[in-house]
JSON list of N, CA and C in Angstrom, two decimals:
[
{"chain": "T", "resi": 16, "resn": "THR", "atom": "N", "xyz": [103.43, 109.41, 106.11]},
{"chain": "T", "resi": 16, "resn": "THR", "atom": "CA", "xyz": [102.31, 108.81, 106.83]},
{"chain": "T", "resi": 16, "resn": "THR", "atom": "C", "xyz": [102.86, 108.21, 108.13]},
{"chain": "T", "resi": 17, "resn": "MET", "atom": "N", "xyz": [102.18, 108.51, 109.21]},
{"chain": "T", "resi": 17, "resn": "MET", "atom": "CA", "xyz": [102.61, 107.97, 110.48]},
{"chain": "T", "resi": 17, "resn": "MET", "atom": "C", "xyz": [101.39, 107.75, 111.35]},
{"chain": "T", "resi": 18, "resn": "LYS", "atom": "N", "xyz": [101.34, 106.61, 112.00]},
{"chain": "T", "resi": 18, "resn": "LYS", "atom": "CA", "xyz": [100.30, 106.31, 112.93]},
{"chain": "T", "resi": 18, "resn": "LYS", "atom": "C", "xyz": [100.96, 105.76, 114.17]},
{"chain": "T", "resi": 19, "resn": "PHE", "atom": "N", "xyz": [100.53, 106.24, 115.28]},
{"chain": "T", "resi": 19, "resn": "PHE", "atom": "CA", "xyz": [101.04, 105.81, 116.62]},
{"chain": "T", "resi": 19, "resn": "PHE", "atom": "C", "xyz": [99.87, 105.92, 117.59]},
{"chain": "T", "resi": 20, "resn": "GLU", "atom": "N", "xyz": [99.17, 104.78, 117.71]},
{"chain": "T", "resi": 20, "resn": "GLU", "atom": "CA", "xyz": [97.97, 104.84, 118.59]},
{"chain": "T", "resi": 20, "resn": "GLU", "atom": "C", "xyz": [98.14, 103.85, 119.69]},
{"chain": "T", "resi": 21, "resn": "GLY", "atom": "N", "xyz": [98.03, 104.32, 120.92]},
{"chain": "T", "resi": 21, "resn": "GLY", "atom": "CA", "xyz": [98.17, 103.46, 122.07]},
{"chain": "T", "resi": 21, "resn": "GLY", "atom": "C", "xyz": [96.96, 103.38, 122.97]},
{"chain": "T", "resi": 22, "resn": "GLU", "atom": "N", "xyz": [96.93, 102.31, 123.72]},
{"chain": "T", "resi": 22, "resn": "GLU", "atom": "CA", "xyz": [95.86, 102.18, 124.72]},
{"chain": "T", "resi": 22, "resn": "GLU", "atom": "C", "xyz": [96.43, 101.46, 125.96]},
{"chain": "T", "resi": 23, "resn": "ILE", "atom": "N", "xyz": [95.85, 101.75, 127.09]},
{"chain": "T", "resi": 23, "resn": "ILE", "atom": "CA", "xyz": [96.19, 101.06, 128.30]},
{"chain": "T", "resi": 23, "resn": "ILE", "atom": "C", "xyz": [95.39, 99.78, 128.31]},
{"chain": "T", "resi": 24, "resn": "THR", "atom": "N", "xyz": [96.13, 98.67, 128.49]},
{"chain": "T", "resi": 24, "resn": "THR", "atom": "CA", "xyz": [95.41, 97.34, 128.45]},
{"chain": "T", "resi": 24, "resn": "THR", "atom": "C", "xyz": [95.14, 96.86, 129.90]},
{"chain": "T", "resi": 25, "resn": "ARG", "atom": "N", "xyz": [95.89, 97.27, 130.85]},
{"chain": "T", "resi": 25, "resn": "ARG", "atom": "CA", "xyz": [95.61, 96.91, 132.24]},
{"chain": "T", "resi": 25, "resn": "ARG", "atom": "C", "xyz": [96.55, 97.67, 133.14]},
{"chain": "T", "resi": 26, "resn": "THR", "atom": "N", "xyz": [96.13, 97.73, 134.41]},
{"chain": "T", "resi": 26, "resn": "THR", "atom": "CA", "xyz": [97.01, 98.31, 135.45]},
{"chain": "T", "resi": 26, "resn": "THR", "atom": "C", "xyz": [97.04, 97.36, 136.62]},
{"chain": "T", "resi": 27, "resn": "ALA", "atom": "N", "xyz": [98.14, 97.42, 137.31]},
{"chain": "T", "resi": 27, "resn": "ALA", "atom": "CA", "xyz": [98.34, 96.60, 138.51]},
{"chain": "T", "resi": 27, "resn": "ALA", "atom": "C", "xyz": [99.17, 97.45, 139.52]},
{"chain": "T", "resi": 28, "resn": "GLY", "atom": "N", "xyz": [98.48, 98.07, 140.42]},
{"chain": "T", "resi": 28, "resn": "GLY", "atom": "CA", "xyz": [99.17, 98.95, 141.34]},
{"chain": "T", "resi": 28, "resn": "GLY", "atom": "C", "xyz": [99.85, 100.09, 140.63]},
{"chain": "T", "resi": 29, "resn": "ASP", "atom": "N", "xyz": [101.12, 100.23, 140.71]},
{"chain": "T", "resi": 29, "resn": "ASP", "atom": "CA", "xyz": [101.89, 101.30, 140.06]},
{"chain": "T", "resi": 29, "resn": "ASP", "atom": "C", "xyz": [102.42, 100.91, 138.71]},
{"chain": "T", "resi": 30, "resn": "VAL", "atom": "N", "xyz": [101.94, 99.82, 138.16]},
{"chain": "T", "resi": 30, "resn": "VAL", "atom": "CA", "xyz": [102.42, 99.37, 136.88]},
{"chain": "T", "resi": 30, "resn": "VAL", "atom": "C", "xyz": [101.33, 99.44, 135.82]},
{"chain": "T", "resi": 31, "resn": "VAL", "atom": "N", "xyz": [101.63, 100.04, 134.71]},
{"chain": "T", "resi": 31, "resn": "VAL", "atom": "CA", "xyz": [100.66, 100.24, 133.62]},
{"chain": "T", "resi": 31, "resn": "VAL", "atom": "C", "xyz": [101.16, 99.46, 132.40]},
{"chain": "T", "resi": 32, "resn": "HIS", "atom": "N", "xyz": [100.24, 98.65, 131.81]},
{"chain": "T", "resi": 32, "resn": "HIS", "atom": "CA", "xyz": [100.58, 97.92, 130.59]},
{"chain": "T", "resi": 32, "resn": "HIS", "atom": "C", "xyz": [99.90, 98.55, 129.44]},
{"chain": "T", "resi": 33, "resn": "GLY", "atom": "N", "xyz": [100.60, 98.76, 128.35]},
{"chain": "T", "resi": 33, "resn": "GLY", "atom": "CA", "xyz": [100.06, 99.39, 127.18]},
{"chain": "T", "resi": 33, "resn": "GLY", "atom": "C", "xyz": [100.31, 98.60, 125.89]},
{"chain": "T", "resi": 34, "resn": "HIS", "atom": "N", "xyz": [99.54, 98.94, 124.90]},
{"chain": "T", "resi": 34, "resn": "HIS", "atom": "CA", "xyz": [99.67, 98.30, 123.56]},
{"chain": "T", "resi": 34, "resn": "HIS", "atom": "C", "xyz": [99.60, 99.43, 122.55]},
{"chain": "T", "resi": 35, "resn": "VAL", "atom": "N", "xyz": [100.61, 99.47, 121.66]},
{"chain": "T", "resi": 35, "resn": "VAL", "atom": "CA", "xyz": [100.68, 100.54, 120.67]},
{"chain": "T", "resi": 35, "resn": "VAL", "atom": "C", "xyz": [100.69, 99.93, 119.28]},
{"chain": "T", "resi": 36, "resn": "GLU", "atom": "N", "xyz": [99.84, 100.43, 118.40]},
{"chain": "T", "resi": 36, "resn": "GLU", "atom": "CA", "xyz": [99.86, 100.08, 116.98]},
{"chain": "T", "resi": 36, "resn": "GLU", "atom": "C", "xyz": [100.52, 101.29, 116.27]},
{"chain": "T", "resi": 37, "resn": "TYR", "atom": "N", "xyz": [101.41, 100.89, 115.32]},
{"chain": "T", "resi": 37, "resn": "TYR", "atom": "CA", "xyz": [102.12, 101.96, 114.59]},
{"chain": "T", "resi": 37, "resn": "TYR", "atom": "C", "xyz": [102.20, 101.69, 113.11]},
{"chain": "T", "resi": 38, "resn": "CYS", "atom": "N", "xyz": [102.38, 102.68, 112.33]},
{"chain": "T", "resi": 38, "resn": "CYS", "atom": "CA", "xyz": [102.68, 102.62, 110.92]},
{"chain": "T", "resi": 38, "resn": "CYS", "atom": "C", "xyz": [103.60, 103.77, 110.55]},
{"chain": "T", "resi": 39, "resn": "PHE", "atom": "N", "xyz": [104.73, 103.44, 110.00]},
{"chain": "T", "resi": 39, "resn": "PHE", "atom": "CA", "xyz": [105.64, 104.50, 109.62]},
{"chain": "T", "resi": 39, "resn": "PHE", "atom": "C", "xyz": [105.93, 104.36, 108.14]},
{"chain": "T", "resi": 40, "resn": "CYS", "atom": "N", "xyz": [106.14, 105.48, 107.47]},
{"chain": "T", "resi": 40, "resn": "CYS", "atom": "CA", "xyz": [106.45, 105.44, 106.04]},
{"chain": "T", "resi": 40, "resn": "CYS", "atom": "C", "xyz": [107.82, 106.08, 105.83]},
{"chain": "T", "resi": 41, "resn": "HIS", "atom": "N", "xyz": [108.69, 105.41, 105.09]},
{"chain": "T", "resi": 41, "resn": "HIS", "atom": "CA", "xyz": [110.00, 105.93, 104.77]},
{"chain": "T", "resi": 41, "resn": "HIS", "atom": "C", "xyz": [109.81, 106.86, 103.58]},
{"chain": "T", "resi": 42, "resn": "LYS", "atom": "N", "xyz": [110.13, 108.13, 103.73]},
{"chain": "T", "resi": 42, "resn": "LYS", "atom": "CA", "xyz": [109.83, 109.16, 102.73]},
{"chain": "T", "resi": 42, "resn": "LYS", "atom": "C", "xyz": [110.49, 108.89, 101.40]},
{"chain": "T", "resi": 43, "resn": "LEU", "atom": "N", "xyz": [111.78, 108.52, 101.40]},
{"chain": "T", "resi": 43, "resn": "LEU", "atom": "CA", "xyz": [112.46, 108.36, 100.10]},
{"chain": "T", "resi": 43, "resn": "LEU", "atom": "C", "xyz": [111.96, 107.18, 99.28]},
{"chain": "T", "resi": 44, "resn": "SER", "atom": "N", "xyz": [111.70, 106.07, 99.94]},
{"chain": "T", "resi": 44, "resn": "SER", "atom": "CA", "xyz": [111.31, 104.87, 99.22]},
{"chain": "T", "resi": 44, "resn": "SER", "atom": "C", "xyz": [109.79, 104.66, 99.13]},
{"chain": "T", "resi": 45, "resn": "GLY", "atom": "N", "xyz": [109.07, 105.26, 100.08]},
{"chain": "T", "resi": 45, "resn": "GLY", "atom": "CA", "xyz": [107.66, 105.06, 100.11]},
{"chain": "T", "resi": 45, "resn": "GLY", "atom": "C", "xyz": [107.24, 103.76, 100.81]},
{"chain": "T", "resi": 46, "resn": "GLU", "atom": "N", "xyz": [108.24, 102.99, 101.26]},
{"chain": "T", "resi": 46, "resn": "GLU", "atom": "CA", "xyz": [107.95, 101.70, 101.95]},
{"chain": "T", "resi": 46, "resn": "GLU", "atom": "C", "xyz": [107.34, 102.02, 103.34]},
{"chain": "T", "resi": 47, "resn": "GLU", "atom": "N", "xyz": [106.44, 101.16, 103.73]},
{"chain": "T", "resi": 47, "resn": "GLU", "atom": "CA", "xyz": [105.80, 101.30, 105.01]},
{"chain": "T", "resi": 47, "resn": "GLU", "atom": "C", "xyz": [106.05, 100.11, 105.91]},
{"chain": "T", "resi": 48, "resn": "ILE", "atom": "N", "xyz": [106.06, 100.31, 107.18]},
{"chain": "T", "resi": 48, "resn": "ILE", "atom": "CA", "xyz": [106.07, 99.23, 108.18]},
{"chain": "T", "resi": 48, "resn": "ILE", "atom": "C", "xyz": [104.99, 99.49, 109.15]},
{"chain": "T", "resi": 49, "resn": "GLU", "atom": "N", "xyz": [104.27, 98.41, 109.42]},
{"chain": "T", "resi": 49, "resn": "GLU", "atom": "CA", "xyz": [103.19, 98.43, 110.43]},
{"chain": "T", "resi": 49, "resn": "GLU", "atom": "C", "xyz": [103.48, 97.41, 111.47]},
{"chain": "T", "resi": 50, "resn": "GLY", "atom": "N", "xyz": [103.08, 97.64, 112.66]},
{"chain": "T", "resi": 50, "resn": "GLY", "atom": "CA", "xyz": [103.29, 96.64, 113.73]},
{"chain": "T", "resi": 50, "resn": "GLY", "atom": "C", "xyz": [102.67, 97.11, 115.05]},
{"chain": "T", "resi": 51, "resn": "THR", "atom": "N", "xyz": [102.98, 96.29, 116.01]},
{"chain": "T", "resi": 51, "resn": "THR", "atom": "CA", "xyz": [102.51, 96.59, 117.41]},
{"chain": "T", "resi": 51, "resn": "THR", "atom": "C", "xyz": [103.66, 96.45, 118.36]},
{"chain": "T", "resi": 52, "resn": "MET", "atom": "N", "xyz": [103.59, 97.13, 119.42]},
{"chain": "T", "resi": 52, "resn": "MET", "atom": "CA", "xyz": [104.59, 97.00, 120.48]},
{"chain": "T", "resi": 52, "resn": "MET", "atom": "C", "xyz": [103.85, 97.03, 121.83]},
{"chain": "T", "resi": 53, "resn": "ARG", "atom": "N", "xyz": [104.48, 96.46, 122.84]},
{"chain": "T", "resi": 53, "resn": "ARG", "atom": "CA", "xyz": [103.92, 96.46, 124.19]},
{"chain": "T", "resi": 53, "resn": "ARG", "atom": "C", "xyz": [104.83, 97.36, 125.01]},
{"chain": "T", "resi": 54, "resn": "GLN", "atom": "N", "xyz": [104.18, 97.99, 125.98]},
{"chain": "T", "resi": 54, "resn": "GLN", "atom": "CA", "xyz": [104.88, 98.83, 126.93]},
{"chain": "T", "resi": 54, "resn": "GLN", "atom": "C", "xyz": [104.46, 98.49, 128.35]},
{"chain": "T", "resi": 55, "resn": "ILE", "atom": "N", "xyz": [105.44, 98.49, 129.21]},
{"chain": "T", "resi": 55, "resn": "ILE", "atom": "CA", "xyz": [105.22, 98.31, 130.64]},
{"chain": "T", "resi": 55, "resn": "ILE", "atom": "C", "xyz": [105.82, 99.54, 131.35]},
{"chain": "T", "resi": 56, "resn": "ILE", "atom": "N", "xyz": [105.01, 100.28, 132.03]},
{"chain": "T", "resi": 56, "resn": "ILE", "atom": "CA", "xyz": [105.45, 101.57, 132.59]},
{"chain": "T", "resi": 56, "resn": "ILE", "atom": "C", "xyz": [105.20, 101.52, 134.11]},
{"chain": "T", "resi": 57, "resn": "SER", "atom": "N", "xyz": [106.26, 101.81, 134.88]},
{"chain": "T", "resi": 57, "resn": "SER", "atom": "CA", "xyz": [106.17, 101.89, 136.33]},
{"chain": "T", "resi": 57, "resn": "SER", "atom": "C", "xyz": [106.11, 103.32, 136.80]},
{"chain": "T", "resi": 58, "resn": "VAL", "atom": "N", "xyz": [105.16, 103.58, 137.64]},
{"chain": "T", "resi": 58, "resn": "VAL", "atom": "CA", "xyz": [104.90, 104.99, 138.14]},
{"chain": "T", "resi": 58, "resn": "VAL", "atom": "C", "xyz": [105.12, 104.98, 139.64]},
{"chain": "T", "resi": 59, "resn": "ARG", "atom": "N", "xyz": [105.74, 106.07, 140.12]},
{"chain": "T", "resi": 59, "resn": "ARG", "atom": "CA", "xyz": [105.91, 106.28, 141.57]},
{"chain": "T", "resi": 59, "resn": "ARG", "atom": "C", "xyz": [105.68, 107.78, 141.84]},
{"chain": "T", "resi": 60, "resn": "ASP", "atom": "N", "xyz": [104.81, 108.07, 142.73]},
{"chain": "T", "resi": 60, "resn": "ASP", "atom": "CA", "xyz": [104.51, 109.45, 143.10]},
{"chain": "T", "resi": 60, "resn": "ASP", "atom": "C", "xyz": [104.12, 110.29, 141.86]},
{"chain": "T", "resi": 61, "resn": "GLY", "atom": "N", "xyz": [103.39, 109.65, 140.94]},
{"chain": "T", "resi": 61, "resn": "GLY", "atom": "CA", "xyz": [102.91, 110.38, 139.78]},
{"chain": "T", "resi": 61, "resn": "GLY", "atom": "C", "xyz": [103.96, 110.58, 138.68]},
{"chain": "T", "resi": 62, "resn": "LEU", "atom": "N", "xyz": [105.14, 109.99, 138.84]},
{"chain": "T", "resi": 62, "resn": "LEU", "atom": "CA", "xyz": [106.24, 110.14, 137.86]},
{"chain": "T", "resi": 62, "resn": "LEU", "atom": "C", "xyz": [106.59, 108.79, 137.29]},
{"chain": "T", "resi": 63, "resn": "ILE", "atom": "N", "xyz": [106.99, 108.74, 136.03]},
{"chain": "T", "resi": 63, "resn": "ILE", "atom": "CA", "xyz": [107.43, 107.53, 135.40]},
{"chain": "T", "resi": 63, "resn": "ILE", "atom": "C", "xyz": [108.84, 107.21, 135.93]},
{"chain": "T", "resi": 64, "resn": "VAL", "atom": "N", "xyz": [109.00, 106.03, 136.49]},
{"chain": "T", "resi": 64, "resn": "VAL", "atom": "CA", "xyz": [110.37, 105.66, 137.01]},
{"chain": "T", "resi": 64, "resn": "VAL", "atom": "C", "xyz": [111.00, 104.55, 136.19]},
{"chain": "T", "resi": 65, "resn": "ASN", "atom": "N", "xyz": [110.19, 103.86, 135.33]},
{"chain": "T", "resi": 65, "resn": "ASN", "atom": "CA", "xyz": [110.75, 102.83, 134.47]},
{"chain": "T", "resi": 65, "resn": "ASN", "atom": "C", "xyz": [109.83, 102.66, 133.29]},
{"chain": "T", "resi": 66, "resn": "TRP", "atom": "N", "xyz": [110.40, 102.45, 132.11]},
{"chain": "T", "resi": 66, "resn": "TRP", "atom": "CA", "xyz": [109.65, 102.32, 130.86]},
{"chain": "T", "resi": 66, "resn": "TRP", "atom": "C", "xyz": [110.31, 101.20, 130.05]},
{"chain": "T", "resi": 67, "resn": "GLU", "atom": "N", "xyz": [109.51, 100.13, 129.84]},
{"chain": "T", "resi": 67, "resn": "GLU", "atom": "CA", "xyz": [110.05, 99.01, 129.04]},
{"chain": "T", "resi": 67, "resn": "GLU", "atom": "C", "xyz": [109.17, 98.91, 127.80]},
{"chain": "T", "resi": 68, "resn": "GLU", "atom": "N", "xyz": [109.82, 98.67, 126.63]},
{"chain": "T", "resi": 68, "resn": "GLU", "atom": "CA", "xyz": [109.09, 98.59, 125.42]},
{"chain": "T", "resi": 68, "resn": "GLU", "atom": "C", "xyz": [109.56, 97.30, 124.66]},
{"chain": "T", "resi": 69, "resn": "TYR", "atom": "N", "xyz": [108.60, 96.63, 124.16]},
{"chain": "T", "resi": 69, "resn": "TYR", "atom": "CA", "xyz": [108.88, 95.33, 123.44]},
{"chain": "T", "resi": 69, "resn": "TYR", "atom": "C", "xyz": [108.28, 95.38, 122.04]},
{"chain": "T", "resi": 70, "resn": "THR", "atom": "N", "xyz": [109.20, 95.09, 121.10]},
{"chain": "T", "resi": 70, "resn": "THR", "atom": "CA", "xyz": [108.72, 95.08, 119.65]},
{"chain": "T", "resi": 70, "resn": "THR", "atom": "C", "xyz": [109.54, 94.01, 118.94]},
{"chain": "T", "resi": 71, "resn": "ASP", "atom": "N", "xyz": [109.15, 93.74, 117.73]},
{"chain": "T", "resi": 71, "resn": "ASP", "atom": "CA", "xyz": [109.89, 92.74, 116.91]},
{"chain": "T", "resi": 71, "resn": "ASP", "atom": "C", "xyz": [111.06, 93.39, 116.29]},
{"chain": "T", "resi": 72, "resn": "VAL", "atom": "N", "xyz": [112.22, 93.28, 116.97]},
{"chain": "T", "resi": 72, "resn": "VAL", "atom": "CA", "xyz": [113.45, 93.97, 116.55]},
{"chain": "T", "resi": 72, "resn": "VAL", "atom": "C", "xyz": [113.92, 93.49, 115.17]},
{"chain": "T", "resi": 73, "resn": "GLU", "atom": "N", "xyz": [113.82, 92.18, 114.93]},
{"chain": "T", "resi": 73, "resn": "GLU", "atom": "CA", "xyz": [114.32, 91.65, 113.68]},
{"chain": "T", "resi": 73, "resn": "GLU", "atom": "C", "xyz": [113.46, 92.19, 112.50]},
{"chain": "T", "resi": 74, "resn": "ARG", "atom": "N", "xyz": [112.18, 92.38, 112.74]},
{"chain": "T", "resi": 74, "resn": "ARG", "atom": "CA", "xyz": [111.33, 92.95, 111.69]},
{"chain": "T", "resi": 74, "resn": "ARG", "atom": "C", "xyz": [111.71, 94.37, 111.38]},
{"chain": "T", "resi": 75, "resn": "VAL", "atom": "N", "xyz": [111.99, 95.13, 112.43]},
{"chain": "T", "resi": 75, "resn": "VAL", "atom": "CA", "xyz": [112.44, 96.56, 112.23]},
{"chain": "T", "resi": 75, "resn": "VAL", "atom": "C", "xyz": [113.76, 96.58, 111.51]},
{"chain": "T", "resi": 76, "resn": "ARG", "atom": "N", "xyz": [114.69, 95.71, 111.89]},
{"chain": "T", "resi": 76, "resn": "ARG", "atom": "CA", "xyz": [116.04, 95.61, 111.24]},
{"chain": "T", "resi": 76, "resn": "ARG", "atom": "C", "xyz": [115.89, 95.32, 109.76]},
{"chain": "T", "resi": 77, "resn": "ALA", "atom": "N", "xyz": [115.02, 94.36, 109.43]},
{"chain": "T", "resi": 77, "resn": "ALA", "atom": "CA", "xyz": [114.77, 93.98, 108.05]},
{"chain": "T", "resi": 77, "resn": "ALA", "atom": "C", "xyz": [114.20, 95.20, 107.28]},
{"chain": "T", "resi": 78, "resn": "PHE", "atom": "N", "xyz": [113.29, 95.90, 107.86]},
{"chain": "T", "resi": 78, "resn": "PHE", "atom": "CA", "xyz": [112.76, 97.13, 107.23]},
{"chain": "T", "resi": 78, "resn": "PHE", "atom": "C", "xyz": [113.82, 98.17, 107.01]},
{"chain": "T", "resi": 79, "resn": "MET", "atom": "N", "xyz": [114.68, 98.35, 107.98]},
{"chain": "T", "resi": 79, "resn": "MET", "atom": "CA", "xyz": [115.75, 99.32, 107.83]},
{"chain": "T", "resi": 79, "resn": "MET", "atom": "C", "xyz": [116.75, 98.94, 106.69]},
{"chain": "T", "resi": 80, "resn": "ARG", "atom": "N", "xyz": [117.05, 97.64, 106.61]},
{"chain": "T", "resi": 80, "resn": "ARG", "atom": "CA", "xyz": [117.88, 97.15, 105.47]},
{"chain": "T", "resi": 80, "resn": "ARG", "atom": "C", "xyz": [117.19, 97.41, 104.15]},
{"chain": "T", "resi": 81, "resn": "LEU", "atom": "N", "xyz": [115.89, 97.16, 104.07]},
{"chain": "T", "resi": 81, "resn": "LEU", "atom": "CA", "xyz": [115.14, 97.32, 102.86]},
{"chain": "T", "resi": 81, "resn": "LEU", "atom": "C", "xyz": [115.19, 98.77, 102.40]},
{"chain": "T", "resi": 82, "resn": "VAL", "atom": "N", "xyz": [114.86, 99.68, 103.32]},
{"chain": "T", "resi": 82, "resn": "VAL", "atom": "CA", "xyz": [114.82, 101.10, 102.93]},
{"chain": "T", "resi": 82, "resn": "VAL", "atom": "C", "xyz": [116.21, 101.65, 102.64]},
{"chain": "T", "resi": 83, "resn": "ALA", "atom": "N", "xyz": [117.25, 101.11, 103.30]},
{"chain": "T", "resi": 83, "resn": "ALA", "atom": "CA", "xyz": [118.58, 101.56, 103.02]},
{"chain": "T", "resi": 83, "resn": "ALA", "atom": "C", "xyz": [118.95, 101.15, 101.62]},
{"chain": "T", "resi": 84, "resn": "TYR", "atom": "N", "xyz": [118.63, 99.94, 101.25]},
{"chain": "T", "resi": 84, "resn": "TYR", "atom": "CA", "xyz": [118.91, 99.42, 99.90]},
{"chain": "T", "resi": 84, "resn": "TYR", "atom": "C", "xyz": [118.12, 100.24, 98.87]},
{"chain": "T", "resi": 85, "resn": "THR", "atom": "N", "xyz": [116.86, 100.42, 99.09]},
{"chain": "T", "resi": 85, "resn": "THR", "atom": "CA", "xyz": [115.96, 101.17, 98.15]},
{"chain": "T", "resi": 85, "resn": "THR", "atom": "C", "xyz": [116.48, 102.58, 97.98]},
{"chain": "T", "resi": 86, "resn": "ALA", "atom": "N", "xyz": [116.85, 103.23, 99.10]},
{"chain": "T", "resi": 86, "resn": "ALA", "atom": "CA", "xyz": [117.28, 104.63, 99.05]},
{"chain": "T", "resi": 86, "resn": "ALA", "atom": "C", "xyz": [118.60, 104.79, 98.30]},
{"chain": "T", "resi": 87, "resn": "SER", "atom": "N", "xyz": [119.40, 103.74, 98.30]},
{"chain": "T", "resi": 87, "resn": "SER", "atom": "CA", "xyz": [120.73, 103.81, 97.66]},
{"chain": "T", "resi": 87, "resn": "SER", "atom": "C", "xyz": [120.69, 103.65, 96.14]},
{"chain": "T", "resi": 88, "resn": "GLU", "atom": "N", "xyz": [119.55, 103.16, 95.65]},
{"chain": "T", "resi": 88, "resn": "GLU", "atom": "CA", "xyz": [119.42, 102.93, 94.18]},
{"chain": "T", "resi": 88, "resn": "GLU", "atom": "C", "xyz": [119.25, 104.23, 93.42]}
]
């Protein structure tokens, strides 16, 4: 199971702000993680020149530890 749905929340000149909702499922354990992340994308001449992404890194690390432990059982 995977969900990755994004939307543009605002634009300011050549900068685009986005919001992404995601859900990923670890195949071996069946554990799922859901969350949101923010993106700030800079565009110049129609090309992406910078992409910044913000998410709860500690939450993702905890999920990775959980599935690593579950998969090792």
